[in-house]
Tab-separated table of C-alpha atoms and ligand atoms in Angstrom:
chain	number	residue	atom	x	y	z
A	74	MET	CA	-88.338	-162.414	-100.518
A	75	ASN	CA	-84.807	-162.224	-99.147
A	76	THR	CA	-82.301	-160.247	-101.172
A	77	TYR	CA	-78.746	-159.317	-100.699
A	78	VAL	CA	-78.617	-155.679	-101.811
A	79	VAL	CA	-75.417	-154.167	-103.097
A	80	SER	CA	-75.080	-150.413	-103.391
A	81	ARG	CA	-73.354	-149.245	-106.495
A	82	GLU	CA	-72.926	-145.729	-105.126
A	83	LEU	CA	-70.960	-147.181	-102.050
A	84	LEU	CA	-68.938	-149.507	-104.305
A	85	GLU	CA	-67.936	-146.495	-106.474
A	86	GLN	CA	-67.382	-144.433	-103.454
A	87	ASN	CA	-64.893	-147.071	-101.926
A	88	LEU	CA	-63.110	-147.344	-105.269
A	89	ARG	CA	-62.700	-143.575	-105.564
A	90	GLN	CA	-61.165	-143.613	-102.140
A	91	LEU	CA	-58.867	-146.636	-102.824
A	92	LYS	CA	-57.746	-145.030	-106.158
A	93	LYS	CA	-56.835	-141.821	-104.469
A	94	GLN	CA	-54.747	-143.881	-101.805
A	95	ALA	CA	-53.170	-145.878	-104.686
A	96	ASN	CA	-51.776	-142.626	-106.012
A	97	GLY	CA	-51.544	-143.925	-109.699
A	98	VAL	CA	-50.348	-147.545	-108.755
A	99	PRO	CA	-52.877	-149.866	-110.671
A	100	ILE	CA	-55.383	-151.741	-108.613
A	101	TRP	CA	-55.827	-155.408	-109.546
A	102	ALA	CA	-59.288	-156.269	-108.348
A	103	VAL	CA	-59.755	-159.626	-106.712
A	104	ILE	CA	-62.977	-161.150	-107.594
A	105	LYS	CA	-62.463	-164.633	-106.042
A	106	GLY	CA	-65.217	-166.480	-104.061
A	107	ASP	CA	-67.934	-165.160	-106.443
A	108	GLY	CA	-66.836	-161.576	-105.869
A	109	TYR	CA	-66.670	-162.125	-102.108
A	110	GLY	CA	-70.264	-163.020	-102.304
A	111	ILE	CA	-71.590	-160.086	-104.316
A	112	GLY	CA	-71.252	-161.824	-107.722
A	113	ALA	CA	-68.021	-161.927	-109.617
A	114	LEU	CA	-69.460	-160.711	-112.871
A	115	PRO	CA	-71.707	-157.679	-111.736
A	116	LEU	CA	-68.722	-156.707	-109.437
A	117	ALA	CA	-66.281	-156.880	-112.431
A	118	GLU	CA	-68.543	-155.013	-114.640
A	119	LEU	CA	-68.982	-152.097	-112.144
A	120	LEU	CA	-65.261	-151.977	-111.645
A	121	ALA	CA	-64.567	-152.091	-115.293
A	122	ASP	CA	-67.029	-149.094	-115.783
A	123	ASN	CA	-64.869	-147.284	-113.322
A	124	GLY	CA	-61.525	-147.824	-115.059
A	125	ILE	CA	-60.315	-151.125	-113.550
A	126	GLU	CA	-58.492	-153.105	-116.170
A	127	HIS	CA	-56.905	-155.879	-113.940
A	128	PHE	CA	-58.517	-158.749	-112.218
A	129	CYS	CA	-57.296	-161.585	-109.980
A	130	ILE	CA	-59.222	-164.954	-109.801
A	131	THR	CA	-58.819	-168.369	-108.316
A	132	GLU	CA	-61.219	-170.373	-110.462
A	133	VAL	CA	-61.246	-171.132	-114.342
A	134	ARG	CA	-64.874	-170.274	-114.192
A	135	GLU	CA	-64.263	-166.770	-113.187
A	136	ALA	CA	-61.986	-166.216	-116.151
A	137	GLU	CA	-64.667	-167.809	-118.463
A	138	LEU	CA	-67.346	-165.423	-117.059
A	139	LEU	CA	-65.157	-162.354	-117.834
A	140	ARG	CA	-64.117	-163.401	-121.307
A	141	GLU	CA	-67.639	-164.419	-122.288
A	142	ASN	CA	-68.897	-161.129	-121.163
A	143	GLY	CA	-66.892	-158.753	-123.142
A	144	PHE	CA	-63.746	-158.464	-120.984
A	145	ARG	CA	-61.505	-158.948	-124.017
A	146	GLU	CA	-58.506	-156.666	-123.075
A	147	ALA	CA	-58.656	-157.068	-119.292
A	148	GLN	CA	-55.559	-158.712	-117.798
A	149	ILE	CA	-56.594	-161.645	-115.559
A	150	LEU	CA	-54.093	-163.207	-113.048
A	151	MET	CA	-54.814	-166.850	-111.629
A	152	LEU	CA	-53.742	-166.612	-108.120
A	153	ARG	CA	-53.465	-170.326	-107.594
A	154	SER	CA	-50.240	-172.097	-108.662
A	155	ILE	CA	-51.874	-174.817	-110.776
A	156	SER	CA	-50.211	-177.842	-112.291
A	157	ASP	CA	-53.273	-179.673	-113.785
A	158	ARG	CA	-52.637	-179.705	-117.538
A	159	GLU	CA	-56.300	-179.560	-118.596
A	160	THR	CA	-56.957	-176.515	-116.350
A	161	LEU	CA	-53.793	-175.022	-117.619
A	162	HIS	CA	-54.775	-175.426	-121.177
A	163	ARG	CA	-58.090	-173.853	-120.534
A	164	LEU	CA	-56.510	-170.819	-118.782
A	165	LEU	CA	-54.059	-170.389	-121.676
A	166	ASP	CA	-57.097	-170.402	-124.077
A	167	LEU	CA	-58.571	-167.711	-122.025
A	168	ASN	CA	-55.412	-165.752	-122.082
A	169	VAL	CA	-54.982	-165.718	-118.306
A	170	ILE	CA	-51.616	-164.894	-116.554
A	171	LEU	CA	-50.590	-167.884	-114.574
A	172	THR	CA	-49.016	-168.105	-111.189
A	173	VAL	CA	-45.728	-170.127	-110.906
A	174	GLY	CA	-45.305	-171.191	-107.341
A	175	SER	CA	-42.871	-174.056	-107.759
A	176	TRP	CA	-40.341	-175.576	-110.169
A	177	GLU	CA	-42.777	-178.414	-111.121
A	178	VAL	CA	-45.499	-175.900	-112.023
A	179	ALA	CA	-43.071	-173.955	-114.142
A	180	GLN	CA	-41.937	-177.038	-115.868
A	181	GLU	CA	-45.520	-178.083	-116.515
A	182	ILE	CA	-46.484	-174.752	-118.010
A	183	ASP	CA	-43.382	-174.391	-119.975
A	184	ALA	CA	-43.826	-177.788	-121.607
A	185	LEU	CA	-47.413	-177.099	-122.279
A	186	ALA	CA	-46.634	-173.737	-123.884
A	187	ARG	CA	-44.052	-175.436	-126.112
A	188	GLU	CA	-46.560	-177.986	-127.262
A	189	ARG	CA	-48.947	-175.282	-127.956
A	190	ALA	CA	-46.243	-173.219	-129.852
A	191	ASP	CA	-46.994	-170.607	-127.418
A	192	ILE	CA	-45.536	-168.295	-124.772
A	193	ALA	CA	-47.158	-168.352	-121.429
A	194	GLU	CA	-47.411	-165.254	-119.421
A	195	VAL	CA	-46.722	-165.897	-115.818
A	196	HIS	CA	-46.031	-164.111	-112.486
A	197	ILE	CA	-43.717	-165.814	-109.861
A	198	LYS	CA	-44.989	-166.277	-106.501
A	199	ILE	CA	-42.628	-165.997	-103.429
A	200	ASP	CA	-43.684	-167.425	-100.175
A	201	THR	CA	-42.700	-165.132	-97.403
A	202	GLY	CA	-44.927	-166.677	-94.782
A	203	MET	CA	-48.315	-167.775	-96.126
A	204	GLY	CA	-46.802	-171.219	-96.741
A	205	ARG	CA	-49.273	-172.220	-99.461
A	206	TYR	CA	-47.718	-171.433	-102.674
A	207	GLY	CA	-44.412	-170.000	-103.809
A	208	PHE	CA	-40.597	-170.298	-103.787
A	209	LEU	CA	-39.066	-169.778	-100.301
A	210	PRO	CA	-36.688	-166.540	-100.122
A	211	SER	CA	-33.832	-169.182	-99.690
A	212	GLU	CA	-34.765	-170.670	-103.140
A	213	THR	CA	-33.828	-167.533	-105.108
A	214	GLU	CA	-31.165	-169.540	-106.998
A	215	ARG	CA	-33.936	-171.663	-108.422
A	216	VAL	CA	-35.984	-168.749	-109.380
A	217	ILE	CA	-32.942	-167.284	-111.297
A	218	ALA	CA	-32.522	-170.633	-112.964
A	219	LEU	CA	-36.068	-170.628	-113.982
A	220	TYR	CA	-35.877	-167.365	-115.690
A	221	CYS	CA	-32.726	-168.680	-117.599
A	222	GLU	CA	-34.147	-172.221	-118.559
A	223	MET	CA	-37.776	-171.840	-119.314
A	224	LYS	CA	-37.839	-170.548	-122.689
A	225	HIS	CA	-41.728	-170.647	-123.107
A	226	LEU	CA	-42.495	-168.484	-120.006
A	227	ALA	CA	-42.810	-164.828	-120.345
A	228	ILE	CA	-42.369	-163.718	-116.698
A	229	GLY	CA	-44.389	-160.546	-116.340
A	230	GLY	CA	-44.296	-160.037	-112.565
A	231	ILE	CA	-43.373	-161.419	-109.222
A	232	TYR	CA	-45.362	-161.323	-106.008
A	233	THR	CA	-45.952	-162.421	-102.520
A	234	HIS	CA	-49.057	-162.609	-100.296
A	235	PHE	CA	-48.933	-161.552	-96.709
A	236	ASN	CA	-50.479	-163.721	-94.041
A	237	CYS	CA	-50.679	-161.249	-91.189
A	238	ALA	CA	-51.032	-157.731	-92.771
A	239	TYR	CA	-54.278	-156.946	-90.908
A	240	GLY	CA	-52.482	-157.403	-87.532
A	241	ASP	CA	-48.830	-158.125	-87.144
A	242	GLU	CA	-46.787	-155.102	-88.366
A	243	LYS	CA	-43.459	-156.495	-87.343
A	244	LEU	CA	-43.924	-159.763	-89.230
A	245	THR	CA	-45.378	-158.005	-92.219
A	246	ARG	CA	-42.420	-155.670	-92.354
A	247	GLN	CA	-40.081	-158.740	-92.209
A	248	GLU	CA	-42.003	-160.402	-95.034
A	249	PHE	CA	-41.786	-157.317	-97.189
A	250	THR	CA	-38.017	-157.025	-96.574
A	251	ALA	CA	-37.578	-160.733	-97.446
A	252	PHE	CA	-39.581	-160.169	-100.640
A	253	ARG	CA	-37.718	-157.084	-101.664
A	254	LYS	CA	-34.429	-158.883	-101.202
A	255	VAL	CA	-35.522	-161.680	-103.570
A	256	VAL	CA	-36.431	-158.996	-106.069
A	257	ALA	CA	-33.138	-157.173	-105.605
A	258	GLN	CA	-31.125	-160.497	-106.055
A	259	LEU	CA	-32.967	-161.130	-109.346
A	260	ARG	CA	-32.273	-157.562	-110.632
A	261	ALA	CA	-28.475	-158.036	-109.531
A	262	ALA	CA	-28.530	-161.138	-111.654
A	263	GLY	CA	-29.588	-158.903	-114.601
A	264	LEU	CA	-33.172	-160.222	-114.755
A	265	GLU	CA	-36.308	-158.104	-115.514
A	266	THR	CA	-38.765	-158.803	-112.777
A	267	GLY	CA	-41.767	-156.991	-114.399
A	268	ILE	CA	-44.482	-155.993	-112.016
A	269	VAL	CA	-43.703	-156.371	-108.478
A	270	HIS	CA	-46.644	-156.706	-106.078
A	271	CYS	CA	-47.449	-157.697	-102.554
A	272	CYS	CA	-50.279	-155.698	-101.035
A	273	ASN	CA	-53.713	-157.212	-100.223
A	274	SER	CA	-56.239	-154.805	-98.713
A	275	SER	CA	-54.803	-154.606	-95.270
A	276	ALA	CA	-51.189	-154.124	-96.375
A	277	PHE	CA	-52.459	-151.522	-98.977
A	278	LEU	CA	-54.357	-149.500	-96.331
A	279	LYS	CA	-51.680	-149.751	-93.576
A	280	TYR	CA	-48.364	-149.505	-95.452
A	281	PRO	CA	-48.306	-147.173	-98.406
A	282	GLU	CA	-44.557	-147.642	-98.804
A	283	MET	CA	-45.279	-151.478	-99.757
A	284	HIS	CA	-47.479	-150.540	-102.791
A	285	CYS	CA	-44.748	-151.294	-105.415
A	286	ASP	CA	-46.131	-151.631	-108.955
A	287	ALA	CA	-49.637	-152.947	-108.439
A	288	VAL	CA	-51.892	-153.727	-105.508
A	289	ARG	CA	-54.414	-156.655	-105.299
A	290	LEU	CA	-57.524	-155.508	-103.531
A	291	GLY	CA	-60.643	-157.449	-102.557
A	292	SER	CA	-62.165	-156.820	-99.142
A	293	ALA	CA	-61.295	-153.117	-99.254
A	294	ILE	CA	-63.526	-152.640	-102.308
A	295	LEU	CA	-66.396	-154.225	-100.458
A	296	GLY	CA	-65.596	-151.892	-97.447
A	297	ARG	CA	-65.159	-154.776	-95.053
A	298	MET	CA	-61.977	-154.540	-93.131
A	299	PRO	CA	-61.121	-155.986	-89.720
A	300	PHE	CA	-60.109	-152.431	-88.582
A	301	ARG	CA	-61.395	-148.931	-88.817
A	302	THR	CA	-61.309	-147.218	-92.301
A	303	LYS	CA	-63.173	-144.589	-94.226
A	304	LEU	CA	-64.493	-147.390	-96.525
A	305	ARG	CA	-68.167	-148.242	-96.223
A	306	PRO	CA	-69.704	-151.893	-96.257
A	307	VAL	CA	-71.403	-152.036	-99.701
A	308	GLY	CA	-74.184	-154.501	-98.898
A	309	TYR	CA	-76.951	-155.668	-96.519
A	310	MET	CA	-79.533	-158.328	-96.409
A	311	GLU	CA	-83.127	-157.258	-97.090
A	312	SER	CA	-86.145	-159.279	-95.911
A	313	GLU	CA	-89.676	-158.707	-94.724
A	314	ILE	CA	-91.648	-159.442	-91.569
A	315	GLU	CA	-93.166	-162.705	-91.988
A	316	ALA	CA	-95.306	-162.834	-89.012
A	317	LEU	CA	-96.172	-160.666	-85.921
A	318	ARG	CA	-96.737	-162.394	-82.556
A	319	THR	CA	-97.724	-161.125	-79.159
A	320	LEU	CA	-96.135	-163.127	-76.558
A	321	PRO	CA	-97.409	-162.975	-72.876
A	322	LYS	CA	-94.954	-162.265	-70.095
A	323	GLY	CA	-92.871	-165.327	-69.248
A	324	HIS	CA	-93.089	-166.817	-72.837
A	325	SER	CA	-89.807	-167.700	-74.782
A	326	THR	CA	-88.705	-167.563	-78.221
A	327	GLY	CA	-86.069	-169.620	-79.969
A	328	TYR	CA	-83.878	-172.613	-79.329
A	329	GLY	CA	-82.640	-173.029	-75.751
A	330	ALA	CA	-85.199	-170.671	-74.314
A	331	VAL	CA	-82.273	-168.306	-73.567
A	332	TRP	CA	-84.730	-165.429	-73.813
A	333	THR	CA	-88.164	-165.054	-72.083
A	334	ALA	CA	-90.517	-162.065	-72.222
A	335	LYS	CA	-90.133	-159.770	-69.203
A	336	ARG	CA	-93.451	-158.066	-70.228
A	337	GLU	CA	-95.895	-158.602	-72.939
A	338	THR	CA	-93.958	-158.457	-76.119
A	339	GLN	CA	-94.689	-157.944	-79.671
A	340	LEU	CA	-92.317	-159.974	-81.863
A	341	ALA	CA	-91.583	-159.679	-85.629
A	342	ILE	CA	-90.516	-162.974	-87.046
A	343	VAL	CA	-88.008	-162.498	-89.968
A	344	PRO	CA	-87.090	-165.353	-92.302
A	345	VAL	CA	-83.370	-164.849	-92.083
A	346	GLY	CA	-81.063	-167.076	-90.005
A	347	TRP	CA	-77.508	-168.241	-89.795
A	348	TYR	CA	-78.069	-170.410	-92.934
A	349	HIS	CA	-78.251	-167.052	-94.813
A	350	GLY	CA	-75.194	-165.786	-93.164
A	351	PHE	CA	-76.859	-163.713	-90.435
A	352	HIS	CA	-74.506	-163.476	-87.457
A	353	VAL	CA	-72.010	-165.853	-88.968
A	354	SER	CA	-68.434	-165.216	-88.388
A	355	CYS	CA	-65.334	-166.400	-90.441
A	356	ARG	CA	-64.339	-168.406	-87.479
A	357	TYR	CA	-67.015	-171.095	-87.987
A	358	ASN	CA	-67.709	-173.399	-90.698
A	359	MET	CA	-71.497	-173.724	-90.363
A	360	THR	CA	-71.638	-176.842	-92.531
A	361	ARG	CA	-69.797	-178.643	-89.671
A	362	ALA	CA	-71.850	-179.821	-86.711
A	363	SER	CA	-68.989	-178.961	-84.258
A	364	ASP	CA	-68.489	-175.483	-85.572
A	365	ARG	CA	-72.275	-174.952	-85.507
A	366	PHE	CA	-72.331	-175.849	-81.942
A	367	VAL	CA	-69.486	-173.538	-81.023
A	368	ALA	CA	-71.149	-170.651	-82.942
A	369	VAL	CA	-74.474	-171.264	-81.204
A	370	LEU	CA	-72.695	-171.333	-77.851
A	371	ALA	CA	-70.974	-168.103	-78.652
A	372	ALA	CA	-74.371	-166.557	-79.523
A	373	PHE	CA	-75.699	-167.819	-76.066
A	374	LYS	CA	-72.756	-166.136	-74.283
A	375	ARG	CA	-73.506	-162.819	-76.145
A	376	LEU	CA	-77.099	-163.182	-74.987
A	377	LEU	CA	-76.090	-163.665	-71.426
A	378	ARG	CA	-73.792	-160.668	-71.522
A	379	LYS	CA	-76.664	-158.758	-72.989
A	380	GLU	CA	-74.785	-157.875	-76.169
A	381	LEU	CA	-77.607	-157.407	-78.532
A	382	THR	CA	-77.925	-157.764	-82.248
A	383	TYR	CA	-80.057	-155.242	-84.033
A	384	VAL	CA	-81.807	-155.141	-87.319
A	385	GLU	CA	-83.549	-152.174	-88.886
A	386	ILE	CA	-87.263	-151.973	-89.271
A	387	GLY	CA	-89.062	-148.803	-90.410
A	388	GLY	CA	-85.764	-146.688	-89.983
A	389	LYS	CA	-85.453	-147.970	-86.388
A	390	GLN	CA	-82.889	-150.268	-84.853
A	391	CYS	CA	-84.691	-153.278	-83.171
A	392	PRO	CA	-83.041	-155.826	-81.008
A	393	VAL	CA	-82.993	-159.536	-82.082
A	394	VAL	CA	-84.207	-161.588	-79.138
A	395	GLY	CA	-83.549	-165.235	-78.477
A	396	ALA	CA	-81.099	-167.397	-80.298
A	397	ILE	CA	-80.846	-166.885	-84.068
A	398	GLY	CA	-82.179	-170.065	-85.783
A	399	MET	CA	-81.110	-171.602	-89.007
A	400	LEU	CA	-83.746	-169.827	-90.961
A	401	HIS	CA	-85.419	-167.371	-88.719
A	402	CYS	CA	-84.922	-164.704	-86.046
A	403	ALA	CA	-87.281	-162.951	-83.726
A	404	VAL	CA	-87.116	-159.228	-83.227
A	405	ASP	CA	-88.591	-157.203	-80.278
A	406	VAL	CA	-90.896	-154.473	-81.981
A	407	THR	CA	-92.940	-153.743	-78.815
A	408	GLY	CA	-94.694	-150.392	-79.092
A	409	MET	CA	-94.012	-150.056	-82.888
A	410	SER	CA	-96.661	-149.949	-85.488
A	411	CYS	CA	-95.499	-152.466	-88.033
A	412	ALA	CA	-97.133	-154.893	-90.319
A	413	VAL	CA	-96.514	-158.318	-92.061
A	414	GLY	CA	-94.544	-157.413	-95.207
A	415	ASP	CA	-92.618	-154.497	-93.785
A	416	ARG	CA	-89.097	-154.231	-94.830
A	417	VAL	CA	-86.237	-155.479	-92.595
A	418	ILE	CA	-82.526	-154.653	-92.989
A	419	LEU	CA	-79.970	-156.932	-91.520
A	420	GLN	CA	-76.166	-156.612	-91.483
A	421	VAL	CA	-74.716	-159.696	-93.156
A	422	ASN	CA	-71.232	-160.221	-94.468
A	423	PRO	CA	-71.790	-161.121	-98.291
A	424	LEU	CA	-69.087	-163.860	-97.829
A	425	HIS	CA	-71.503	-165.736	-95.704
A	426	GLN	CA	-74.752	-164.994	-97.479
A	427	LYS	CA	-76.378	-167.782	-99.296
A	428	GLY	CA	-79.712	-168.827	-100.542
A	429	VAL	CA	-80.736	-165.358	-101.562
A	430	LYS	CA	-80.539	-163.378	-104.713
A	431	VAL	CA	-78.001	-160.527	-105.078
A	432	ALA	CA	-79.474	-157.226	-106.442
A	433	TYR	CA	-77.287	-154.235	-107.433
A	434	ARG	CA	-79.067	-150.891	-106.847
A	435	LYS	CA	-78.187	-147.321	-107.107
E	860	LIG	C1	-57.708	-162.866	-101.643
E	860	LIG	C2	-56.241	-162.475	-102.095
E	860	LIG	C3	-56.091	-161.087	-102.225
E	860	LIG	C4	-57.092	-159.896	-101.694
E	860	LIG	O1	-57.178	-159.999	-100.355
E	860	LIG	P1	-58.009	-158.852	-99.577
E	860	LIG	O2	-57.494	-158.892	-98.215
E	860	LIG	O3	-59.401	-159.309	-99.714
E	860	LIG	O4	-57.768	-157.637	-100.260
E	860	LIG	C5	-54.812	-160.664	-102.568
E	860	LIG	N1	-53.820	-161.542	-103.037
E	860	LIG	C6	-54.079	-162.968	-102.907
E	860	LIG	C7	-52.998	-163.831	-103.375
E	860	LIG	C8	-55.321	-163.415	-102.478
E	860	LIG	O5	-55.452	-164.698	-102.427
């Protein structure tokens, strides 16, 4: 059976490394997207066991999951700036810190808190370039007004989210400067800004001077960064050889017949394909036919350039041959002694894994 295996040991190792680099600045763990594919709850539980007390979410369900499973004291920040009343009610019931990214959202939350005879804890979002939620740096006057007028908001923090921290240093520095300027203006107006935070994983790793009062880390915990780091990817796909075939010279395997056997070849058929996230990149939305086509084309190009993909069988790296299918791939195991049922390890980004169970192991 296919399983996505997560190593507790590697997760803990990454976390230790990140804590060391955070140098005392609290880590707010981002567990959105079902914990980046490795399960929001088991991930949060492991992190809590290792001293993490702050979590960031994007779905009500994630807050429910935490609160229903013993996370009573943990601080939970909703990263989306939400105006839907019912959702807000539920989030306040769950004692979640809300994000205020616009005047309208602030009004909605303020009115709701007043109705509930409650005070809603919120963080203000500044939009320095992402262009999704947040007040523009030019709207600082509005933010100041918000502090003064909204009596039912307890503003506990202010943050921005960089859009290019993994790549564009100049832009990121400009965004950081713009953000700090907003914070400085608020302070000059005599306001308490609370916790100031801006770093995602990339910014955290690249720019220690931007750590401020807290950092929001997701990908780094899973050890999956688009540049070289000391962090280790924490998971892999585990499957089994489903069939062994001996193909005569000249026979092909997979769609498009892009590969044919140059000699008699022993193939291991493994029941993992792009549906399960094998060899899927963030660039493609595999539920869309056009993207699927482009992804398959890219795979063909890699094949033509002889850039092979490997999987591990019996401790050995074996090349995948032919185009990877929706549910299968074929692996060249010529000359190896392997059997149906032997374990196969495949590198799969958990963000793309689906249709398999997730298992945490030592
Ligand atoms: C996803 C997200 C993060 C975490 O990003 P990583 O690069 O995975 O660390 C931080 N902040 C916000 C607002 C996010 O949406």
